């Protein structure tokens, strides 16, 4: 923010704060929304199947849908991983990839 230069005003003796341009909101990522909605549906299907109250024919349909969702989520995750790899290049264009430490690996060190 910057303070606008103005003449002294006895009725309002404080400087007027004029915000710079408002920062644009990041654009919604449709792939992220798609992944999250598919994952939520997959979790719902898993709960239904785990309850064991579903008739066999409906359970098979839920299982098939769940497998489709699982494959789609895996594909979206692979695309995200590729994007992270592309963004993780050093100034020479060489990949700077390192395995992310898991909690098990941290405790071994």
mmCIF file of N, CA and C in Angstrom:
data_model
loop_
_atom_site.group_PDB
_atom_site.id
_atom_site.type_symbol
_atom_site.label_atom_id
_atom_site.label_comp_id
_atom_site.label_asym_id
_atom_site.label_seq_id
_atom_site.Cartn_x
_atom_site.Cartn_y
_atom_site.Cartn_z
ATOM 1 N N UNK A 1 0.834 -1.175 0.000
ATOM 2 C CA UNK A 1 0.000 0.000 0.000
ATOM 3 C C UNK A 1 0.875 1.233 0.000
ATOM 4 N N UNK A 2 0.337 2.271 -0.543
ATOM 5 C CA UNK A 2 1.073 3.522 -0.546
ATOM 6 C C UNK A 2 0.173 4.614 0.013
ATOM 7 N N UNK A 3 0.794 5.607 0.516
ATOM 8 C CA UNK A 3 0.050 6.732 1.073
ATOM 9 C C UNK A 3 -0.083 7.778 -0.016
ATOM 10 N N UNK A 4 -1.317 8.173 -0.269
ATOM 11 C CA UNK A 4 -1.566 9.191 -1.290
ATOM 12 C C UNK A 4 -1.176 10.553 -0.747
ATOM 13 N N UNK A 5 -0.550 11.339 -1.584
ATOM 14 C CA UNK A 5 -0.205 12.700 -1.184
ATOM 15 C C UNK A 5 -1.453 13.559 -1.346
ATOM 16 N N UNK A 6 -1.841 14.167 -0.279
ATOM 17 C CA UNK A 6 -3.014 15.027 -0.361
ATOM 18 C C UNK A 6 -2.814 16.235 0.540
ATOM 19 N N UNK A 7 -3.636 17.213 0.315
ATOM 20 C CA UNK A 7 -3.579 18.396 1.159
ATOM 21 C C UNK A 7 -4.161 18.058 2.520
ATOM 22 N N UNK A 8 -3.718 18.790 3.484
ATOM 23 C CA UNK A 8 -4.226 18.603 4.845
ATOM 24 C C UNK A 8 -5.714 18.910 4.865
ATOM 25 N N UNK A 9 -6.462 18.049 5.478
ATOM 26 C CA UNK A 9 -7.898 18.249 5.603
ATOM 27 C C UNK A 9 -8.225 18.186 7.086
ATOM 28 N N UNK A 10 -8.694 19.284 7.635
ATOM 29 C CA UNK A 10 -8.972 19.339 9.068
ATOM 30 C C UNK A 10 -10.040 18.338 9.471
ATOM 31 N N UNK A 11 -10.966 18.041 8.585
ATOM 32 C CA UNK A 11 -12.026 17.093 8.909
ATOM 33 C C UNK A 11 -11.503 15.655 8.917
ATOM 34 N N UNK A 12 -10.468 15.407 8.136
ATOM 35 C CA UNK A 12 -9.894 14.059 8.057
ATOM 36 C C UNK A 12 -8.384 14.213 8.008
ATOM 37 N N UNK A 13 -7.744 14.370 9.185
ATOM 38 C CA UNK A 13 -6.324 14.702 9.211
ATOM 39 C C UNK A 13 -5.383 13.518 8.964
ATOM 40 N N UNK A 14 -5.904 12.337 8.703
ATOM 41 C CA UNK A 14 -5.053 11.166 8.518
ATOM 42 C C UNK A 14 -4.734 10.969 7.049
ATOM 43 N N UNK A 15 -3.569 10.390 6.764
ATOM 44 C CA UNK A 15 -3.251 10.133 5.354
ATOM 45 C C UNK A 15 -4.221 9.102 4.768
ATOM 46 N N UNK A 16 -4.492 9.253 3.531
ATOM 47 C CA UNK A 16 -5.384 8.324 2.837
ATOM 48 C C UNK A 16 -4.533 7.177 2.305
ATOM 49 N N UNK A 17 -4.923 5.978 2.631
ATOM 50 C CA UNK A 17 -4.181 4.803 2.160
ATOM 51 C C UNK A 17 -4.867 4.282 0.907
ATOM 52 N N UNK A 18 -4.100 4.259 -0.167
ATOM 53 C CA UNK A 18 -4.616 3.799 -1.447
ATOM 54 C C UNK A 18 -3.925 2.486 -1.771
ATOM 55 N N UNK A 19 -4.672 1.399 -1.857
ATOM 56 C CA UNK A 19 -4.013 0.128 -2.155
ATOM 57 C C UNK A 19 -3.490 0.114 -3.582
ATOM 58 N N UNK A 20 -2.377 -0.558 -3.737
ATOM 59 C CA UNK A 20 -1.899 -0.786 -5.101
ATOM 60 C C UNK A 20 -2.874 -1.721 -5.764
ATOM 61 N N UNK A 21 -2.553 -2.088 -6.956
ATOM 62 C CA UNK A 21 -3.436 -3.012 -7.655
ATOM 63 C C UNK A 21 -3.696 -4.233 -6.787
ATOM 64 N N UNK A 22 -4.914 -4.648 -6.766
ATOM 65 C CA UNK A 22 -5.247 -5.864 -6.034
ATOM 66 C C UNK A 22 -4.612 -7.042 -6.765
ATOM 67 N N UNK A 23 -4.022 -7.933 -5.995
ATOM 68 C CA UNK A 23 -3.432 -9.112 -6.608
ATOM 69 C C UNK A 23 -4.534 -10.017 -7.119
ATOM 70 N N UNK A 24 -4.368 -10.521 -8.320
ATOM 71 C CA UNK A 24 -5.412 -11.402 -8.849
ATOM 72 C C UNK A 24 -5.422 -12.714 -8.082
ATOM 73 N N UNK A 25 -6.586 -13.264 -7.919
ATOM 74 C CA UNK A 25 -6.712 -14.569 -7.277
ATOM 75 C C UNK A 25 -6.158 -15.612 -8.233
ATOM 76 N N UNK A 26 -5.480 -16.617 -7.693
ATOM 77 C CA UNK A 26 -4.995 -17.672 -8.574
ATOM 78 C C UNK A 26 -6.161 -18.336 -9.287
ATOM 79 N N UNK A 27 -5.920 -18.678 -10.516
ATOM 80 C CA UNK A 27 -6.969 -19.326 -11.291
ATOM 81 C C UNK A 27 -7.261 -20.699 -10.707
ATOM 82 N N UNK A 28 -8.507 -21.083 -10.748
ATOM 83 C CA UNK A 28 -8.876 -22.413 -10.292
ATOM 84 C C UNK A 28 -8.227 -23.428 -11.213
ATOM 85 N N UNK A 29 -7.727 -24.484 -10.618
ATOM 86 C CA UNK A 29 -7.108 -25.542 -11.398
ATOM 87 C C UNK A 29 -8.145 -26.639 -11.604
ATOM 88 N N UNK A 30 -8.670 -26.768 -12.835
ATOM 89 C CA UNK A 30 -9.718 -27.763 -13.061
ATOM 90 C C UNK A 30 -9.246 -29.190 -12.798
ATOM 91 N N UNK A 31 -7.966 -29.466 -13.038
ATOM 92 C CA UNK A 31 -7.472 -30.824 -12.793
ATOM 93 C C UNK A 31 -7.456 -31.132 -11.301
ATOM 94 N N UNK A 32 -7.107 -30.131 -10.487
ATOM 95 C CA UNK A 32 -7.114 -30.331 -9.045
ATOM 96 C C UNK A 32 -8.535 -30.552 -8.552
ATOM 97 N N UNK A 33 -9.467 -29.751 -9.058
ATOM 98 C CA UNK A 33 -10.867 -29.929 -8.690
ATOM 99 C C UNK A 33 -11.361 -31.306 -9.120
ATOM 100 N N UNK A 34 -10.964 -31.724 -10.319
ATOM 101 C CA UNK A 34 -11.361 -33.035 -10.837
ATOM 102 C C UNK A 34 -10.790 -34.135 -9.946
ATOM 103 N N UNK A 35 -9.518 -34.022 -9.583
ATOM 104 C CA UNK A 35 -8.890 -35.034 -8.739
ATOM 105 C C UNK A 35 -9.600 -35.121 -7.392
ATOM 106 N N UNK A 36 -9.841 -33.968 -6.780
ATOM 107 C CA UNK A 36 -10.469 -33.958 -5.461
ATOM 108 C C UNK A 36 -11.877 -34.530 -5.494
ATOM 109 N N UNK A 37 -12.641 -34.209 -6.514
ATOM 110 C CA UNK A 37 -14.008 -34.735 -6.593
ATOM 111 C C UNK A 37 -13.990 -36.236 -6.862
ATOM 112 N N UNK A 38 -13.061 -36.692 -7.712
ATOM 113 C CA UNK A 38 -12.975 -38.125 -7.989
ATOM 114 C C UNK A 38 -12.503 -38.889 -6.756
ATOM 115 N N UNK A 39 -11.566 -38.330 -6.028
ATOM 116 C CA UNK A 39 -11.083 -38.986 -4.820
ATOM 117 C C UNK A 39 -12.188 -39.058 -3.772
ATOM 118 N N UNK A 40 -12.972 -38.002 -3.643
ATOM 119 C CA UNK A 40 -14.085 -38.004 -2.692
ATOM 120 C C UNK A 40 -15.115 -39.064 -3.072
ATOM 121 N N UNK A 41 -15.401 -39.182 -4.363
ATOM 122 C CA UNK A 41 -16.348 -40.211 -4.813
ATOM 123 C C UNK A 41 -15.788 -41.603 -4.560
ATOM 124 N N UNK A 42 -14.510 -41.778 -4.811
ATOM 125 C CA UNK A 42 -13.873 -43.072 -4.576
ATOM 126 C C UNK A 42 -13.942 -43.440 -3.094
ATOM 127 N N UNK A 43 -13.672 -42.486 -2.228
ATOM 128 C CA UNK A 43 -13.753 -42.744 -0.788
ATOM 129 C C UNK A 43 -15.172 -43.112 -0.370
ATOM 130 N N UNK A 44 -16.163 -42.451 -0.967
ATOM 131 C CA UNK A 44 -17.559 -42.762 -0.663
ATOM 132 C C UNK A 44 -17.891 -44.189 -1.100
ATOM 133 N N UNK A 45 -17.437 -44.574 -2.286
ATOM 134 C CA UNK A 45 -17.693 -45.928 -2.781
ATOM 135 C C UNK A 45 -17.025 -46.977 -1.898
ATOM 136 N N UNK A 46 -15.823 -46.694 -1.445
ATOM 137 C CA UNK A 46 -15.121 -47.635 -0.571
ATOM 138 C C UNK A 46 -15.911 -47.839 0.723
ATOM 139 N N UNK A 47 -16.419 -46.763 1.299
ATOM 140 C CA UNK A 47 -17.215 -46.877 2.531
ATOM 141 C C UNK A 47 -18.466 -47.719 2.302
ATOM 142 N N UNK A 48 -19.123 -47.508 1.158
ATOM 143 C CA UNK A 48 -20.331 -48.275 0.846
ATOM 144 C C UNK A 48 -19.987 -49.751 0.723
ATOM 145 N N UNK A 49 -18.896 -50.044 0.024
ATOM 146 C CA UNK A 49 -18.499 -51.443 -0.164
ATOM 147 C C UNK A 49 -18.039 -52.073 1.140
ATOM 148 N N UNK A 50 -17.330 -51.312 1.964
ATOM 149 C CA UNK A 50 -16.863 -51.847 3.241
ATOM 150 C C UNK A 50 -18.007 -52.131 4.200
ATOM 151 N N UNK A 51 -19.122 -51.406 4.063
ATOM 152 C CA UNK A 51 -20.266 -51.634 4.934
ATOM 153 C C UNK A 51 -20.851 -53.027 4.713
ATOM 154 N N UNK A 52 -20.742 -53.535 3.493
ATOM 155 C CA UNK A 52 -21.192 -54.894 3.197
ATOM 156 C C UNK A 52 -22.691 -55.055 3.069
ATOM 157 N N UNK A 53 -23.444 -53.965 3.016
ATOM 158 C CA UNK A 53 -24.903 -54.039 2.925
ATOM 159 C C UNK A 53 -25.414 -53.929 1.497
ATOM 160 N N UNK A 54 -24.511 -53.835 0.533
ATOM 161 C CA UNK A 54 -24.893 -53.595 -0.855
ATOM 162 C C UNK A 54 -25.144 -54.920 -1.564
ATOM 163 N N UNK A 55 -26.242 -55.021 -2.344
ATOM 164 C CA UNK A 55 -26.471 -56.236 -3.137
ATOM 165 C C UNK A 55 -25.307 -56.461 -4.111
ATOM 166 N N UNK A 56 -25.090 -57.706 -4.466
ATOM 167 C CA UNK A 56 -23.924 -58.093 -5.268
ATOM 168 C C UNK A 56 -23.835 -57.319 -6.575
ATOM 169 N N UNK A 57 -24.928 -57.222 -7.331
ATOM 170 C CA UNK A 57 -24.858 -56.545 -8.634
ATOM 171 C C UNK A 57 -24.505 -55.065 -8.472
ATOM 172 N N UNK A 58 -25.048 -54.434 -7.444
ATOM 173 C CA UNK A 58 -24.715 -53.032 -7.193
ATOM 174 C C UNK A 58 -23.277 -52.891 -6.691
ATOM 175 N N UNK A 59 -22.823 -53.840 -5.885
ATOM 176 C CA UNK A 59 -21.450 -53.815 -5.387
ATOM 177 C C UNK A 59 -20.455 -53.952 -6.542
ATOM 178 N N UNK A 60 -20.770 -54.778 -7.509
ATOM 179 C CA UNK A 60 -19.883 -54.940 -8.677
ATOM 180 C C UNK A 60 -19.827 -53.638 -9.468
ATOM 181 N N UNK A 61 -20.981 -52.970 -9.620
ATOM 182 C CA UNK A 61 -20.996 -51.679 -10.325
ATOM 183 C C UNK A 61 -20.169 -50.647 -9.567
ATOM 184 N N UNK A 62 -20.306 -50.631 -8.240
ATOM 185 C CA UNK A 62 -19.503 -49.712 -7.429
ATOM 186 C C UNK A 62 -18.015 -50.029 -7.565
ATOM 187 N N UNK A 63 -17.681 -51.310 -7.581
ATOM 188 C CA UNK A 63 -16.272 -51.709 -7.720
ATOM 189 C C UNK A 63 -15.719 -51.260 -9.072
ATOM 190 N N UNK A 64 -16.488 -51.466 -10.138
ATOM 191 C CA UNK A 64 -16.046 -51.044 -11.471
ATOM 192 C C UNK A 64 -15.839 -49.530 -11.520
ATOM 193 N N UNK A 65 -16.790 -48.797 -10.964
ATOM 194 C CA UNK A 65 -16.657 -47.336 -10.939
ATOM 195 C C UNK A 65 -15.441 -46.928 -10.118
ATOM 196 N N UNK A 66 -15.230 -47.595 -9.003
ATOM 197 C CA UNK A 66 -14.077 -47.301 -8.161
ATOM 198 C C UNK A 66 -12.759 -47.545 -8.884
ATOM 199 N N UNK A 67 -12.702 -48.615 -9.650
ATOM 200 C CA UNK A 67 -11.478 -48.899 -10.415
ATOM 201 C C UNK A 67 -11.239 -47.821 -11.471
ATOM 202 N N UNK A 68 -12.304 -47.379 -12.133
ATOM 203 C CA UNK A 68 -12.177 -46.293 -13.114
ATOM 204 C C UNK A 68 -11.669 -45.017 -12.443
ATOM 205 N N UNK A 69 -12.241 -44.703 -11.281
ATOM 206 C CA UNK A 69 -11.815 -43.514 -10.551
ATOM 207 C C UNK A 69 -10.370 -43.635 -10.097
ATOM 208 N N UNK A 70 -9.994 -44.811 -9.644
ATOM 209 C CA UNK A 70 -8.623 -45.047 -9.192
ATOM 210 C C UNK A 70 -7.629 -44.834 -10.333
ATOM 211 N N UNK A 71 -7.947 -45.362 -11.499
ATOM 212 C CA UNK A 71 -7.057 -45.177 -12.661
ATOM 213 C C UNK A 71 -6.965 -43.698 -13.054
ATOM 214 N N UNK A 72 -8.095 -43.020 -13.028
ATOM 215 C CA UNK A 72 -8.108 -41.604 -13.386
ATOM 216 C C UNK A 72 -7.296 -40.774 -12.386
ATOM 217 N N UNK A 73 -7.455 -41.062 -11.099
ATOM 218 C CA UNK A 73 -6.682 -40.342 -10.078
ATOM 219 C C UNK A 73 -5.192 -40.621 -10.238
ATOM 220 N N UNK A 74 -4.845 -41.846 -10.529
ATOM 221 C CA UNK A 74 -3.432 -42.202 -10.728
ATOM 222 C C UNK A 74 -2.855 -41.431 -11.917
ATOM 223 N N UNK A 75 -3.623 -41.318 -12.986
ATOM 224 C CA UNK A 75 -3.168 -40.578 -14.169
ATOM 225 C C UNK A 75 -2.953 -39.103 -13.827
ATOM 226 N N UNK A 76 -3.889 -38.515 -13.078
ATOM 227 C CA UNK A 76 -3.751 -37.110 -12.685
ATOM 228 C C UNK A 76 -2.542 -36.910 -11.776
ATOM 229 N N UNK A 77 -2.287 -37.866 -10.881
ATOM 230 C CA UNK A 77 -1.110 -37.771 -10.012
ATOM 231 C C UNK A 77 0.184 -37.872 -10.815
ATOM 232 N N UNK A 78 0.213 -38.742 -11.813
ATOM 233 C CA UNK A 78 1.398 -38.854 -12.664
ATOM 234 C C UNK A 78 1.644 -37.556 -13.424
ATOM 235 N N UNK A 79 0.572 -36.923 -13.899
ATOM 236 C CA UNK A 79 0.711 -35.646 -14.594
ATOM 237 C C UNK A 79 1.246 -34.569 -13.652
ATOM 238 N N UNK A 80 0.769 -34.570 -12.422
ATOM 239 C CA UNK A 80 1.248 -33.595 -11.439
ATOM 240 C C UNK A 80 2.717 -33.843 -11.121
ATOM 241 N N UNK A 81 3.104 -35.112 -10.998
ATOM 242 C CA UNK A 81 4.508 -35.442 -10.719
ATOM 243 C C UNK A 81 5.404 -34.984 -11.867
ATOM 244 N N UNK A 82 4.960 -35.183 -13.088
ATOM 245 C CA UNK A 82 5.738 -34.728 -14.255
ATOM 246 C C UNK A 82 5.880 -33.212 -14.233
ATOM 247 N N UNK A 83 4.821 -32.519 -13.873
ATOM 248 C CA UNK A 83 4.876 -31.058 -13.807
ATOM 249 C C UNK A 83 5.867 -30.592 -12.735
ATOM 250 N N UNK A 84 5.864 -31.258 -11.582
ATOM 251 C CA UNK A 84 6.810 -30.919 -10.520
ATOM 252 C C UNK A 84 8.238 -31.156 -11.001
ATOM 253 N N UNK A 85 8.460 -32.247 -11.722
ATOM 254 C CA UNK A 85 9.800 -32.521 -12.260
ATOM 255 C C UNK A 85 10.219 -31.427 -13.231
ATOM 256 N N UNK A 86 9.302 -30.973 -14.064
ATOM 257 C CA UNK A 86 9.624 -29.913 -15.016
ATOM 258 C C UNK A 86 9.961 -28.614 -14.290
ATOM 259 N N UNK A 87 9.292 -28.350 -13.194
ATOM 260 C CA UNK A 87 9.538 -27.133 -12.436
ATOM 261 C C UNK A 87 10.772 -27.234 -11.555
ATOM 262 N N UNK A 88 11.295 -28.439 -11.372
ATOM 263 C CA UNK A 88 12.418 -28.667 -10.458
ATOM 264 C C UNK A 88 13.749 -28.766 -11.191
ATOM 265 N N UNK A 89 13.875 -28.085 -12.286
ATOM 266 C CA UNK A 89 15.138 -28.094 -13.027
ATOM 267 C C UNK A 89 16.003 -26.941 -12.545
ATOM 268 N N UNK A 90 17.329 -27.158 -12.560
ATOM 269 C CA UNK A 90 18.228 -26.082 -12.150
ATOM 270 C C UNK A 90 18.452 -25.136 -13.327
ATOM 271 N N UNK A 91 19.325 -24.165 -13.163
ATOM 272 C CA UNK A 91 19.542 -23.152 -14.206
ATOM 273 C C UNK A 91 20.108 -23.743 -15.488
ATOM 274 N N UNK A 92 20.783 -24.878 -15.397
ATOM 275 C CA UNK A 92 21.334 -25.525 -16.587
ATOM 276 C C UNK A 92 20.340 -26.464 -17.246
ATOM 277 N N UNK A 93 19.149 -26.571 -16.681
ATOM 278 C CA UNK A 93 18.143 -27.455 -17.244
ATOM 279 C C UNK A 93 18.244 -28.881 -16.744
ATOM 280 N N UNK A 94 19.163 -29.126 -15.829
ATOM 281 C CA UNK A 94 19.322 -30.467 -15.280
ATOM 282 C C UNK A 94 18.308 -30.676 -14.159
ATOM 283 N N UNK A 95 17.767 -31.876 -14.117
ATOM 284 C CA UNK A 95 16.794 -32.167 -13.069
ATOM 285 C C UNK A 95 17.464 -32.181 -11.705
ATOM 286 N N UNK A 96 16.834 -31.568 -10.767
ATOM 287 C CA UNK A 96 17.308 -31.541 -9.387
ATOM 288 C C UNK A 96 16.300 -32.306 -8.539
ATOM 289 N N UNK A 97 16.186 -33.588 -8.804
ATOM 290 C CA UNK A 97 15.209 -34.397 -8.097
ATOM 291 C C UNK A 97 15.859 -35.118 -6.934
ATOM 292 N N UNK A 98 15.140 -35.194 -5.856
ATOM 293 C CA UNK A 98 15.588 -35.991 -4.728
ATOM 294 C C UNK A 98 14.363 -36.628 -4.116
ATOM 295 N N UNK A 99 14.544 -37.798 -3.570
ATOM 296 C CA UNK A 99 13.427 -38.489 -2.951
ATOM 297 C C UNK A 99 12.972 -37.705 -1.741
ATOM 298 N N UNK A 100 11.682 -37.635 -1.595
ATOM 299 C CA UNK A 100 11.132 -36.973 -0.418
ATOM 300 C C UNK A 100 11.230 -37.955 0.739
ATOM 301 N N UNK A 101 11.698 -37.485 1.860
ATOM 302 C CA UNK A 101 11.861 -38.349 3.014
ATOM 303 C C UNK A 101 10.503 -38.710 3.594
ATOM 304 N N UNK A 102 10.339 -39.966 3.904
ATOM 305 C CA UNK A 102 9.130 -40.413 4.576
ATOM 306 C C UNK A 102 9.398 -40.414 6.050
ATOM 307 N N UNK A 103 8.360 -40.449 6.897
ATOM 308 C CA UNK A 103 8.605 -40.468 8.352
ATOM 309 C C UNK A 103 9.508 -41.623 8.782
ATOM 310 N N UNK A 104 9.409 -42.766 8.123
ATOM 311 C CA UNK A 104 10.249 -43.914 8.461
ATOM 312 C C UNK A 104 11.719 -43.619 8.163
ATOM 313 N N UNK A 105 11.971 -42.931 7.053
ATOM 314 C CA UNK A 105 13.348 -42.626 6.677
ATOM 315 C C UNK A 105 13.955 -41.601 7.633
ATOM 316 N N UNK A 106 13.143 -40.653 8.113
ATOM 317 C CA UNK A 106 13.642 -39.636 9.024
ATOM 318 C C UNK A 106 14.100 -40.247 10.341
ATOM 319 N N UNK A 107 13.390 -41.237 10.840
ATOM 320 C CA UNK A 107 13.742 -41.830 12.125
ATOM 321 C C UNK A 107 14.969 -42.720 12.030
ATOM 322 N N UNK A 108 15.289 -43.224 10.820
ATOM 323 C CA UNK A 108 16.469 -44.069 10.642
ATOM 324 C C UNK A 108 17.748 -43.266 10.692
ATOM 325 N N UNK A 109 17.696 -41.994 10.334
ATOM 326 C CA UNK A 109 18.903 -41.148 10.264
ATOM 327 C C UNK A 109 19.424 -40.791 11.606
#
